[in-house]
GROMACS .gro file of C-alpha atoms in nm:
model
  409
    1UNK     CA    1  -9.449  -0.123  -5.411
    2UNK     CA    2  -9.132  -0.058  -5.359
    3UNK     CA    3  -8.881  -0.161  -5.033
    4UNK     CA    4  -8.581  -0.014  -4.887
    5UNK     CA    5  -8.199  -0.155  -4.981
    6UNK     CA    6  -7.915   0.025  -4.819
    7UNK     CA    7  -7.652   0.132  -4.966
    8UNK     CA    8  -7.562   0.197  -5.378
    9UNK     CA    9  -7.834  -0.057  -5.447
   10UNK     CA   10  -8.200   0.070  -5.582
   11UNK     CA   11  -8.485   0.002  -5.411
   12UNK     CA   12  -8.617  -0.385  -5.465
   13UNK     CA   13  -8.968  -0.433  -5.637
   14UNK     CA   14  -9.196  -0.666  -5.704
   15UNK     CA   15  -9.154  -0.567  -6.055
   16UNK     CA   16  -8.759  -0.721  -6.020
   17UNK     CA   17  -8.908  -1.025  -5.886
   18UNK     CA   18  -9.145  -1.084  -6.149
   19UNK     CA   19  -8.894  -0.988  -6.382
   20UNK     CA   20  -8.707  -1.262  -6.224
   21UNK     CA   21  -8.963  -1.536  -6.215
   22UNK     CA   22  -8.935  -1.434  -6.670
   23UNK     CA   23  -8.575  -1.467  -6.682
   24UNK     CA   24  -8.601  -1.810  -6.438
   25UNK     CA   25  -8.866  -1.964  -6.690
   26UNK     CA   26  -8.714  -2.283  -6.872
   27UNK     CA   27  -8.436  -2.295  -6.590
   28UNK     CA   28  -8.583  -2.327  -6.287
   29UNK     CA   29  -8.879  -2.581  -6.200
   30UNK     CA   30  -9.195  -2.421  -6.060
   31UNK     CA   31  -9.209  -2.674  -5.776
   32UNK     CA   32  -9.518  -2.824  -5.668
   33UNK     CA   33  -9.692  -2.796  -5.360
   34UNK     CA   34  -9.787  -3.082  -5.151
   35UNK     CA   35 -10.051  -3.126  -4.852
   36UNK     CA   36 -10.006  -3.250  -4.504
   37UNK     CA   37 -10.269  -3.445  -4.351
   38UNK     CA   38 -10.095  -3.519  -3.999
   39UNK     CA   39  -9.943  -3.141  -4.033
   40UNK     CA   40 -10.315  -3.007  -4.101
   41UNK     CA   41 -10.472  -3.183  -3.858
   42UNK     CA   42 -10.251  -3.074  -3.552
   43UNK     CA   43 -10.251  -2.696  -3.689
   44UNK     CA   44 -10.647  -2.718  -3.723
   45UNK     CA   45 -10.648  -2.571  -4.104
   46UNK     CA   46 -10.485  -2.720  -4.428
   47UNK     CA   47 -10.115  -2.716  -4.465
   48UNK     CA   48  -9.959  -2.760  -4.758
   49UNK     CA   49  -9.532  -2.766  -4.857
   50UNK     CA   50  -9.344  -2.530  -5.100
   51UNK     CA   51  -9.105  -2.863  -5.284
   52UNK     CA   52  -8.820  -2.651  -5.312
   53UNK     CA   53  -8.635  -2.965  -5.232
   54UNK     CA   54  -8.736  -3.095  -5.554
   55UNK     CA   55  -8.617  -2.785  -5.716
   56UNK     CA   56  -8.308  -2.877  -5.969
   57UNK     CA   57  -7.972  -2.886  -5.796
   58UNK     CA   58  -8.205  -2.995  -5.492
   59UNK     CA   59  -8.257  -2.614  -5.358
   60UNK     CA   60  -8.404  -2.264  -5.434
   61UNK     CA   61  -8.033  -2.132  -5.475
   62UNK     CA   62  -8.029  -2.189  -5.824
   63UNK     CA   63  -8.284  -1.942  -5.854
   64UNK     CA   64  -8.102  -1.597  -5.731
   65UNK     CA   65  -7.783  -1.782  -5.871
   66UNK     CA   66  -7.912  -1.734  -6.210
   67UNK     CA   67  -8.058  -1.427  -6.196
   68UNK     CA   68  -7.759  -1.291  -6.037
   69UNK     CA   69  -7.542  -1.412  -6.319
   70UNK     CA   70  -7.785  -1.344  -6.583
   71UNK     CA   71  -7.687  -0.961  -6.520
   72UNK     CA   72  -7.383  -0.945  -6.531
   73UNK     CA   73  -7.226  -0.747  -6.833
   74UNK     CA   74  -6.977  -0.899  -7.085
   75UNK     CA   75  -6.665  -0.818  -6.921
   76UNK     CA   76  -6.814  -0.961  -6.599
   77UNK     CA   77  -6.894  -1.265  -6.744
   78UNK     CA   78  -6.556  -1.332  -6.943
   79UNK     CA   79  -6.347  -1.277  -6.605
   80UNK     CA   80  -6.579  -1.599  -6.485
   81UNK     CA   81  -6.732  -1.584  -6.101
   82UNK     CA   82  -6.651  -1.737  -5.754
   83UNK     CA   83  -6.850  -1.853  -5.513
   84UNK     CA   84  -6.809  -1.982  -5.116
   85UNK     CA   85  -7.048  -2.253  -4.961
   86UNK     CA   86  -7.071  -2.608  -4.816
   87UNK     CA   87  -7.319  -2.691  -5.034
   88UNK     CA   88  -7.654  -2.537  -5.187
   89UNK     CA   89  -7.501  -2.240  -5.336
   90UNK     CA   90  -7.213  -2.434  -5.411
   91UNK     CA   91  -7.420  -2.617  -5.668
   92UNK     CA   92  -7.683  -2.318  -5.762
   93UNK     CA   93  -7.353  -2.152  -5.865
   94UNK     CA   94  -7.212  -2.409  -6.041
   95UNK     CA   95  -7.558  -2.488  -6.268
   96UNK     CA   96  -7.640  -2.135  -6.358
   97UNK     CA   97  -7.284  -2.106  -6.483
   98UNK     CA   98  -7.278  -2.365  -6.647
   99UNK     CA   99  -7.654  -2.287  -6.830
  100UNK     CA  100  -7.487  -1.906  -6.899
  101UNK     CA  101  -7.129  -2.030  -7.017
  102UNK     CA  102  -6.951  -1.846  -6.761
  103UNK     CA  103  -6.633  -2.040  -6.585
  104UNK     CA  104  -6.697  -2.076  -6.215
  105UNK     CA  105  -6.477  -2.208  -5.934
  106UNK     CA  106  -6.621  -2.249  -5.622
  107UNK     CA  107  -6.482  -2.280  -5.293
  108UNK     CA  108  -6.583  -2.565  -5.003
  109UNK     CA  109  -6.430  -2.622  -4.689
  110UNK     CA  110  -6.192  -2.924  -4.668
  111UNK     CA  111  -6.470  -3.129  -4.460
  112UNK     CA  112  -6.737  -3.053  -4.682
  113UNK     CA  113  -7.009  -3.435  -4.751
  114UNK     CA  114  -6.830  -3.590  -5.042
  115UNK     CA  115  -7.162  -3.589  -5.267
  116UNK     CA  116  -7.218  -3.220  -5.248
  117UNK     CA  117  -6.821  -3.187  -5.364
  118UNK     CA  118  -6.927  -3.413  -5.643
  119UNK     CA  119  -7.228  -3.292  -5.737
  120UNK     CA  120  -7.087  -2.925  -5.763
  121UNK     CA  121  -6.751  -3.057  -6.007
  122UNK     CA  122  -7.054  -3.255  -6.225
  123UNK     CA  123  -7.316  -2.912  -6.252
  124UNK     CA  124  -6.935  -2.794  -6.367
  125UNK     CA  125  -6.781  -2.636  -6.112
  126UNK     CA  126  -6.382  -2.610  -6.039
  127UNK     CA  127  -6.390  -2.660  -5.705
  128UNK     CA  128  -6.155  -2.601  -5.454
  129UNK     CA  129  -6.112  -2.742  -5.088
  130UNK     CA  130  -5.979  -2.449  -4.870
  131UNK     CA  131  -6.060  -2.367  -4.482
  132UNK     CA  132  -6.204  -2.561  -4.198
  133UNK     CA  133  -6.515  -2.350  -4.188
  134UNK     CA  134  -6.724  -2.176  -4.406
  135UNK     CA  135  -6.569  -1.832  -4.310
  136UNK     CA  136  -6.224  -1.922  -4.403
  137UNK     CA  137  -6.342  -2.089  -4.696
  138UNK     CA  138  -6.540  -1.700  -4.795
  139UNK     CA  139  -6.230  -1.557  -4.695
  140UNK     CA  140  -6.053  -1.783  -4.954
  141UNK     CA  141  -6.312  -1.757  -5.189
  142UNK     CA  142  -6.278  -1.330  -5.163
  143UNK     CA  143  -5.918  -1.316  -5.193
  144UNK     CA  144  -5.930  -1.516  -5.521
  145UNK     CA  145  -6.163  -1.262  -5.638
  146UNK     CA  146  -5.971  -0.962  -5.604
  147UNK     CA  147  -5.667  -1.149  -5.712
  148UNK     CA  148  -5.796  -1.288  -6.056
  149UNK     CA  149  -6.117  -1.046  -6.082
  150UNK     CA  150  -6.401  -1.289  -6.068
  151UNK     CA  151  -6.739  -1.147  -5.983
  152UNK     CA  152  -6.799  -1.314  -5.621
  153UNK     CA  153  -7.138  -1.407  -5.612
  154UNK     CA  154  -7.272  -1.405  -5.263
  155UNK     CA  155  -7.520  -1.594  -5.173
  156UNK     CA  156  -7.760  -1.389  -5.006
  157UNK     CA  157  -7.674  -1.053  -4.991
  158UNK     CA  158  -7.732  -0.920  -5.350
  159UNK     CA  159  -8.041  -0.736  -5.540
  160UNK     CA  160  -8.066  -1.007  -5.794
  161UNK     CA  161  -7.990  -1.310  -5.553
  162UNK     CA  162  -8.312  -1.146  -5.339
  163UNK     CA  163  -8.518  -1.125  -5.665
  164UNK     CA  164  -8.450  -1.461  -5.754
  165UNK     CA  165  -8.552  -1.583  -5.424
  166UNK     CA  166  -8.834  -1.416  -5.419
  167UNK     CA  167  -9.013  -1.580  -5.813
  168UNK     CA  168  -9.093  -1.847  -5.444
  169UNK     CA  169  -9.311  -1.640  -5.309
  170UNK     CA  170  -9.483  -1.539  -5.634
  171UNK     CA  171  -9.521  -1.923  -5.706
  172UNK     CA  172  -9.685  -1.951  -5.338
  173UNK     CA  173  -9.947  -1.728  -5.431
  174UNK     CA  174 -10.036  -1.862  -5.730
  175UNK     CA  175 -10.090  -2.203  -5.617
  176UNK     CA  176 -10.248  -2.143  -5.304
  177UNK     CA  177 -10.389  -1.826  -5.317
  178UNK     CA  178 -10.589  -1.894  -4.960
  179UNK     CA  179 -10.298  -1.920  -4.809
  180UNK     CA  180 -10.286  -1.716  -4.499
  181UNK     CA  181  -9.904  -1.761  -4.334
  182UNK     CA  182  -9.576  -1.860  -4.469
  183UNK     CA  183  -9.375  -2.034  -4.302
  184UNK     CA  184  -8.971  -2.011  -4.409
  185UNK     CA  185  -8.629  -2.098  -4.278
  186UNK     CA  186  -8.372  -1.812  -4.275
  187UNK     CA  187  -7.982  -1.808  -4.250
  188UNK     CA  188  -7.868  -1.493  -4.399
  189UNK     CA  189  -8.191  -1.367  -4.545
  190UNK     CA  190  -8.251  -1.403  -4.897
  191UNK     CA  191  -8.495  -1.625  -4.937
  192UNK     CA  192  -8.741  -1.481  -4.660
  193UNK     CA  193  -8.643  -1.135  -4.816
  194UNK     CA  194  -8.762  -1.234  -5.157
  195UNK     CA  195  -9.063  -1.377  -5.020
  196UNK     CA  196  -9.184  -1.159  -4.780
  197UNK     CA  197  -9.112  -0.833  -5.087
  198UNK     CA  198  -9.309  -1.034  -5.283
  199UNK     CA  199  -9.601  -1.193  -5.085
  200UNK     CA  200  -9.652  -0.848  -4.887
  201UNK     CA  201  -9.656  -0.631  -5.236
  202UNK     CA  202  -9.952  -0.895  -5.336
  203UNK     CA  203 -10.117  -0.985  -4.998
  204UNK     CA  204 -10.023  -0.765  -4.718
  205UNK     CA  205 -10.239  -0.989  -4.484
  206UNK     CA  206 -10.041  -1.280  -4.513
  207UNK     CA  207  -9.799  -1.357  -4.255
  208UNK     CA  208  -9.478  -1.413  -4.273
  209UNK     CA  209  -9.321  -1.628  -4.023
  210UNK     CA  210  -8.919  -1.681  -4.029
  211UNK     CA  211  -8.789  -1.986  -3.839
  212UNK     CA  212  -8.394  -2.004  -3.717
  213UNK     CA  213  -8.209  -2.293  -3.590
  214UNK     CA  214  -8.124  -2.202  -3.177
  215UNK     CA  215  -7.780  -2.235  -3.225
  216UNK     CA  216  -7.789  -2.006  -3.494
  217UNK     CA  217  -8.019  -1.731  -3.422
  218UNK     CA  218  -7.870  -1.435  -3.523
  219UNK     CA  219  -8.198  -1.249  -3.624
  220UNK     CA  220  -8.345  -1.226  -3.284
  221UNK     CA  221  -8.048  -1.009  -3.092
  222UNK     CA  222  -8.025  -0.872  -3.396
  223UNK     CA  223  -8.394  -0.741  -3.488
  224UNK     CA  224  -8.400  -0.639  -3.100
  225UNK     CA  225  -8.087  -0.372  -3.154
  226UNK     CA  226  -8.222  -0.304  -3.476
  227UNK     CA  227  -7.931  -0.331  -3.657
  228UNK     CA  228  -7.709  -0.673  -3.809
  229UNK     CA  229  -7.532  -0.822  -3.518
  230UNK     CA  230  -7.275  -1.133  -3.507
  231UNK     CA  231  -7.314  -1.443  -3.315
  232UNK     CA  232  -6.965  -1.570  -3.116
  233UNK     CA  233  -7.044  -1.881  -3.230
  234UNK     CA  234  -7.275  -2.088  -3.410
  235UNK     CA  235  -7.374  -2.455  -3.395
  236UNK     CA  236  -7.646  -2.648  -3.544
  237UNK     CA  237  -7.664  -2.970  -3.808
  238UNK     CA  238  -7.891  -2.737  -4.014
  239UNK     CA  239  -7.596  -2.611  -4.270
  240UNK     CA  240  -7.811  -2.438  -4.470
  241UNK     CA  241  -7.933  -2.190  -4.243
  242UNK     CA  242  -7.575  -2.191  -4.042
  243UNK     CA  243  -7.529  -1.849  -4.068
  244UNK     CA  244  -7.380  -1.589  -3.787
  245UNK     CA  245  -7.473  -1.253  -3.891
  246UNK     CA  246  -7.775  -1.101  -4.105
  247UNK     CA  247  -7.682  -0.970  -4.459
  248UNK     CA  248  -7.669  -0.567  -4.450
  249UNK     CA  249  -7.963  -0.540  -4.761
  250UNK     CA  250  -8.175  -0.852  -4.639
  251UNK     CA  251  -8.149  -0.739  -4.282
  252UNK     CA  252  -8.387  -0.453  -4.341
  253UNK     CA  253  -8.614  -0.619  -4.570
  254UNK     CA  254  -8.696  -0.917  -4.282
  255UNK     CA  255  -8.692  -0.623  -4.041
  256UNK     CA  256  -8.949  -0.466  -4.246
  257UNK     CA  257  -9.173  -0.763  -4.349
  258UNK     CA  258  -9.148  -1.031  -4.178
  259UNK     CA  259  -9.410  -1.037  -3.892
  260UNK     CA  260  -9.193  -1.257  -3.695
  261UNK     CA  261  -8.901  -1.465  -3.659
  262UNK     CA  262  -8.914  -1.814  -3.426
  263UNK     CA  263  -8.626  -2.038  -3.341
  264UNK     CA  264  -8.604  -2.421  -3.288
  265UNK     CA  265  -8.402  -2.660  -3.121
  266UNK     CA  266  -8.231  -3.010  -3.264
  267UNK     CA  267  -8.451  -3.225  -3.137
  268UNK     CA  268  -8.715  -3.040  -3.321
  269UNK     CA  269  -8.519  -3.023  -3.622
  270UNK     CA  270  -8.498  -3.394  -3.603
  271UNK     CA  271  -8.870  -3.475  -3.530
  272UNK     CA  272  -8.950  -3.263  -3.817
  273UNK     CA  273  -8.729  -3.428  -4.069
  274UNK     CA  274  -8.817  -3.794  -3.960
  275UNK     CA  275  -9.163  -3.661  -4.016
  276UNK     CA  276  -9.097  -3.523  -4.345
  277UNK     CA  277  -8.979  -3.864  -4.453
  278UNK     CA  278  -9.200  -4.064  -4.285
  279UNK     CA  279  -9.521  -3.881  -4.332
  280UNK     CA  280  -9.478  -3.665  -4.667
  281UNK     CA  281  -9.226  -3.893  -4.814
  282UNK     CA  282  -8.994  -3.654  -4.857
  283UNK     CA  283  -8.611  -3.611  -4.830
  284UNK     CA  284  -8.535  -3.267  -4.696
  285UNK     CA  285  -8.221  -3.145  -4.514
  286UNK     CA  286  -8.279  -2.971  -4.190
  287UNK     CA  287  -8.241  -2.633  -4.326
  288UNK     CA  288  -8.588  -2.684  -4.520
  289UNK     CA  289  -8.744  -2.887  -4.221
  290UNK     CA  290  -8.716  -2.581  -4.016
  291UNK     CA  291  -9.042  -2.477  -4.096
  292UNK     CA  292  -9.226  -2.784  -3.981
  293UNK     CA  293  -9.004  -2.818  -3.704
  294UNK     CA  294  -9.180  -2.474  -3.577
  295UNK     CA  295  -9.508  -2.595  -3.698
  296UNK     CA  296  -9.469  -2.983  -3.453
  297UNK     CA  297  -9.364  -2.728  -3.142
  298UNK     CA  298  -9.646  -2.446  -3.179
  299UNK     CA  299  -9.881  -2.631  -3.433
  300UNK     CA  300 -10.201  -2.363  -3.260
  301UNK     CA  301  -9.989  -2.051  -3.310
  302UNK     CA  302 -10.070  -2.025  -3.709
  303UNK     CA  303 -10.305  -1.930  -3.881
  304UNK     CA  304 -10.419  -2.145  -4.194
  305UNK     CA  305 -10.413  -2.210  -4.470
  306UNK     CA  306 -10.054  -2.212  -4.394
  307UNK     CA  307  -9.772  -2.287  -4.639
  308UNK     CA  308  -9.459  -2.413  -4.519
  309UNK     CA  309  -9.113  -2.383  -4.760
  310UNK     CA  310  -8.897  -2.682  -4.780
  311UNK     CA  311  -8.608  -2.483  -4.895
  312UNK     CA  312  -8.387  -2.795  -4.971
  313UNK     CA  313  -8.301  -3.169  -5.007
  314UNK     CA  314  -7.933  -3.199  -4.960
  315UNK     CA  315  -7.842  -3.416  -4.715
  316UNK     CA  316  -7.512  -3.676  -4.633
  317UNK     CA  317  -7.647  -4.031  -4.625
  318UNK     CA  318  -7.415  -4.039  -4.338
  319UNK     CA  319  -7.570  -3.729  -4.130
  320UNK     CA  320  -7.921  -3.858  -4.237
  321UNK     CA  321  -7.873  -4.150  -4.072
  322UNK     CA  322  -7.760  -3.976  -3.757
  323UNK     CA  323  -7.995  -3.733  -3.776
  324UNK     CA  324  -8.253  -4.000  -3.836
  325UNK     CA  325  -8.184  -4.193  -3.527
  326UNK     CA  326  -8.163  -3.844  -3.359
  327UNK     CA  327  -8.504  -3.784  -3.435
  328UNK     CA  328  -8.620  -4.082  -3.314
  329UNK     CA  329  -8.475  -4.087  -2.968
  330UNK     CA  330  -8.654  -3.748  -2.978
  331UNK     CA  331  -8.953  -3.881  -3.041
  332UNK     CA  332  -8.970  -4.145  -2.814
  333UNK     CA  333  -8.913  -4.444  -3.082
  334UNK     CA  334  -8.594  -4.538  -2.905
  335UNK     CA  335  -8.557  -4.610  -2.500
  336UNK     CA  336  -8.221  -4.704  -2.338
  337UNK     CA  337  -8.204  -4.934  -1.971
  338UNK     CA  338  -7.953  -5.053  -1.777
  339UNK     CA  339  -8.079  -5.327  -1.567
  340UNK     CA  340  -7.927  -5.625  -1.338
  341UNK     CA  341  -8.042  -5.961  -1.335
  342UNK     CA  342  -7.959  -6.252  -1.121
  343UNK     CA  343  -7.663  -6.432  -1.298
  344UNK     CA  344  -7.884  -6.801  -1.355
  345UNK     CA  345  -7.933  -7.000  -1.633
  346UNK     CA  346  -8.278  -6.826  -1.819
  347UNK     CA  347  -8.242  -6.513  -1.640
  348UNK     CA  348  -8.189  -6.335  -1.990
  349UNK     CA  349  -8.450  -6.559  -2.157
  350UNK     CA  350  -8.720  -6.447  -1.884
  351UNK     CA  351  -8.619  -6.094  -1.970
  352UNK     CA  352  -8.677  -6.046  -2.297
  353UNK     CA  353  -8.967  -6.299  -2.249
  354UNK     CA  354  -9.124  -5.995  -2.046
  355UNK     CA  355  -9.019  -5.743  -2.342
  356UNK     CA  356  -9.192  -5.956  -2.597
  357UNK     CA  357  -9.503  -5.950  -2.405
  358UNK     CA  358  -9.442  -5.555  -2.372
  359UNK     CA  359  -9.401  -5.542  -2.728
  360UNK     CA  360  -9.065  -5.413  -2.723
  361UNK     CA  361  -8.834  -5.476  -3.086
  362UNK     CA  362  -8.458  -5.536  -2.888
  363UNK     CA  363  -8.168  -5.336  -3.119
  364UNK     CA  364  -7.903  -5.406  -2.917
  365UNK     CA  365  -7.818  -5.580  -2.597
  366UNK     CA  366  -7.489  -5.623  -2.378
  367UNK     CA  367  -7.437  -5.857  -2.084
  368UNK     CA  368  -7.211  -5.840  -1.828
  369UNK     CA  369  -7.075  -6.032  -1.584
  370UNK     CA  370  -6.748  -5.890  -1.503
  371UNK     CA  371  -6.785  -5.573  -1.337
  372UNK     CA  372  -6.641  -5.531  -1.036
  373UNK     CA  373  -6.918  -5.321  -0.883
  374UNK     CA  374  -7.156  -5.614  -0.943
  375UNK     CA  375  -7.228  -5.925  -0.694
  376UNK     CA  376  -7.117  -6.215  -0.675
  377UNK     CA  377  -7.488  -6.382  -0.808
  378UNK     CA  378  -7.544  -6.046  -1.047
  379UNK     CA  379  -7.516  -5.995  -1.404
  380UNK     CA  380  -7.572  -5.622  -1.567
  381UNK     CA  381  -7.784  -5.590  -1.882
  382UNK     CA  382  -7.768  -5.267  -2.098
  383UNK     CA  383  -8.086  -5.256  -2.349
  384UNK     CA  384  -8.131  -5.050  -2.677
  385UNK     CA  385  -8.535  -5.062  -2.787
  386UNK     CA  386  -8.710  -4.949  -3.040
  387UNK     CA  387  -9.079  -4.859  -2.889
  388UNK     CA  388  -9.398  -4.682  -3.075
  389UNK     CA  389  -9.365  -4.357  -2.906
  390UNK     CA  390  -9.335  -4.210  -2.543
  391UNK     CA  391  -9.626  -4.359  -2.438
  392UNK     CA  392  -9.490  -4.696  -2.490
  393UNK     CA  393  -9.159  -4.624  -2.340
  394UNK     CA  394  -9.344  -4.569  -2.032
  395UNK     CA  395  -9.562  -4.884  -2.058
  396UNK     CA  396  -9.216  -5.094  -2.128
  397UNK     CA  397  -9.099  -4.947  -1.800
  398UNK     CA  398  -9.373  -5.035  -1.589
  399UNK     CA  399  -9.403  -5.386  -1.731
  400UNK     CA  400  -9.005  -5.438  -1.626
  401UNK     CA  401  -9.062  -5.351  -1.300
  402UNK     CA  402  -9.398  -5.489  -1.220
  403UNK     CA  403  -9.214  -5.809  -1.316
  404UNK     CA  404  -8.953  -5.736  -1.083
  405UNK     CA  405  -8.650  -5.576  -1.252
  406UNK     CA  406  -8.473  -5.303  -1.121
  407UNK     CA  407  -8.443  -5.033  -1.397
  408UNK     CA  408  -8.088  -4.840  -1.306
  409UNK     CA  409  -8.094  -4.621  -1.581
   0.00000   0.00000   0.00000
């Protein structure tokens, strides 16, 4: 079965893809897949995660990295390649280089997480910090291309990055061949490309389901005018699917296969990767939570078995943390009041004598006397809890104020 690519490009087959998944053997890990009770039992059939966050370089880019340098001729390969990206591709790049023996410099913006510059210089990497954003940093990336006539390997928009992509889906099949939807994050395209070419060559019932982050949903508008459109702007923590406009060969292929493309919001992002971690025991960035962030907010609109792809593990210590304690105001682990108190001796004692019995964990606490919008006999009291959930935050409430306390905010 063959699919449609536009332009000078053949047509992309499963046949490339499995002739992908041979070139890929010995290189890339054929990830395992993992079940989720808590996921399975909200969904009402098994679920089970595609560990492409285990997957070396902590992604599936170094799969269509390799493949994509595996073909290029001689002369290709002495001029060396170039690459643009904050992070994933960054390091894909830089491995598959490195395995080949082909110089690579890659370029990150100047703001780029400090481990993901590191990580790409140690796969081997020159790396170069240029541009605020990751389309000046392409731009940069381009120019040094043409200038020094290294192959600029994109990372989504290619034949052989697609095929390479796609050796995922032929894994998926293989190790849950039940499987009845798959669930997969998309930012430009490639990976739910590859997939869907080869899971609907194989399987034509299974369903393909593409999730977007909301503030970078580019697929919808552009699916409805039915050709690639650009966002103004996008925003999301989810870097790895921070993409504005739909590549011009993957574009068609999603159009084509994919049965459907969802979008979710941050706090979902955040629920799912606090889940992810404390559930599954995994580390994934938000990118590759995306799919169980659409699987928490619909969990009855799939139909199982259902595999979901966590496309990658990259994440700053620093934005994990934030994005943890995102997540768990989201979920209701966290509750905020601003109270006011009359300014005696035990007053604050009583009070968080009435959280203990409420079961309430204090994180933080500020008491003031000062303010000049307060009595003369009144104190203020800003709380920061940590509670089991928004049930609790509710019973925490009520307790304060059956014991008297005036709950301002």
């Amino acid at each position: 079965m063959s699919f449609r690519t536009p332009g000078p490009h053949p047509p992309l087959i499963l046949d490339d893809i499995r002739g992908a998944q041979k070139m890929l053997s010995g290189v890339a890990r054929t990830t395992g897949m993992e079940g989720s009770r808590h996921l399975s039992s909200l969904v009402g059939a098994p679920v089970h995660f595609k560990c492409e966050n285990l997957q070396r370089t902590g992604s599936f880019k170094l799969r269509g990295a390799y493949v994509r340098i595996a073909g290029l001729s001689p002369v290709e390969r002495a001029a060396g390649v170039v690459a643009a990206s904050a992070g994933n591709h960054a390091q894909g790049v830089a491995l598959a280089s490195s395995l080949l023996g082909v110089r690579s410099t890659v370029f990150m913006p100047v703001g780029a997480p400090l481990p993901k510059v590191a990580a790409t210089r140690e796969y081997g990497a020159e790396v170069r910090l240029q541009g605020q954003v990751v389309d000046e940093t392409l731009a940069a990336a381009q120019e040094y291309a043409e200038e020094t006539g290294a192959v600029f390997i994109h990372p989504f928009d290619h034949p052989d990055i697609i095929a390479g992509q796609g050796t995922v889906g032929l894994e998926i099949l293989e190790q849950c061949p039940e499987v009845r939807t798959v669930v997969v994050g998309i930012g430009g395209g490639g990976l739910a490309a590859g997939i869907a070419v080869a899971v609907k060559a194989l399987r034509p019932d299974v369903k393909v389901v593409g999730v977007q982050a909301a503030g970078a949903a580019a697929f919808p508008p552009s699916l409805s005018a039915g050709h690639p459109m650009a966002l103004d702007a996008v925003q999301t923590m989810a870097d790895g699917i921070k993409v504005g406009r739909p590549g011009d060969l993957t574009f068609p292929l999603v159009q084509e296969l994919v049965d459907e493309v969802r979008t979710v919001t941050e706090d979902e992002l955040s629920s799912a990767l606090l889940l992810c971690l404390e559930r599954a025991k995994m580390v994934v960035e938000p990118a590759g939570a995306s799919p169980v962030a659409a699987l928490l907010s619909d969990p009855k609109g799939f139909r199982g078995p259902v595999v979901a792809v966590l496309s990658g593990g990259n994440v700053d210590p620093l934005l994990m943390q934030r994005i943890l304690t995102h997540g768990m105001v989201a979920a209701g682990r966290y509750l905020s009041l601003r109270l006011r108190l009359t300014d005696r001796p035990g007053a604050l004692a009583a009070l968080l004598a009435t959280l203990s019995l409420a079961d309430a964990n204090v994180l933080d606490i500020s008491h003031v006397r000062t303010d000049p919008r307060l009595g003369l006999t009144e104190a203020e009291v800003e709380l920061h809890l940590e509670t089991k959930g928004p049930e609790h935050c509710d019973e925490v409430a009520a307790t304060l104020r059956s014991a008297g306390y005036l709950i301002r905010v």
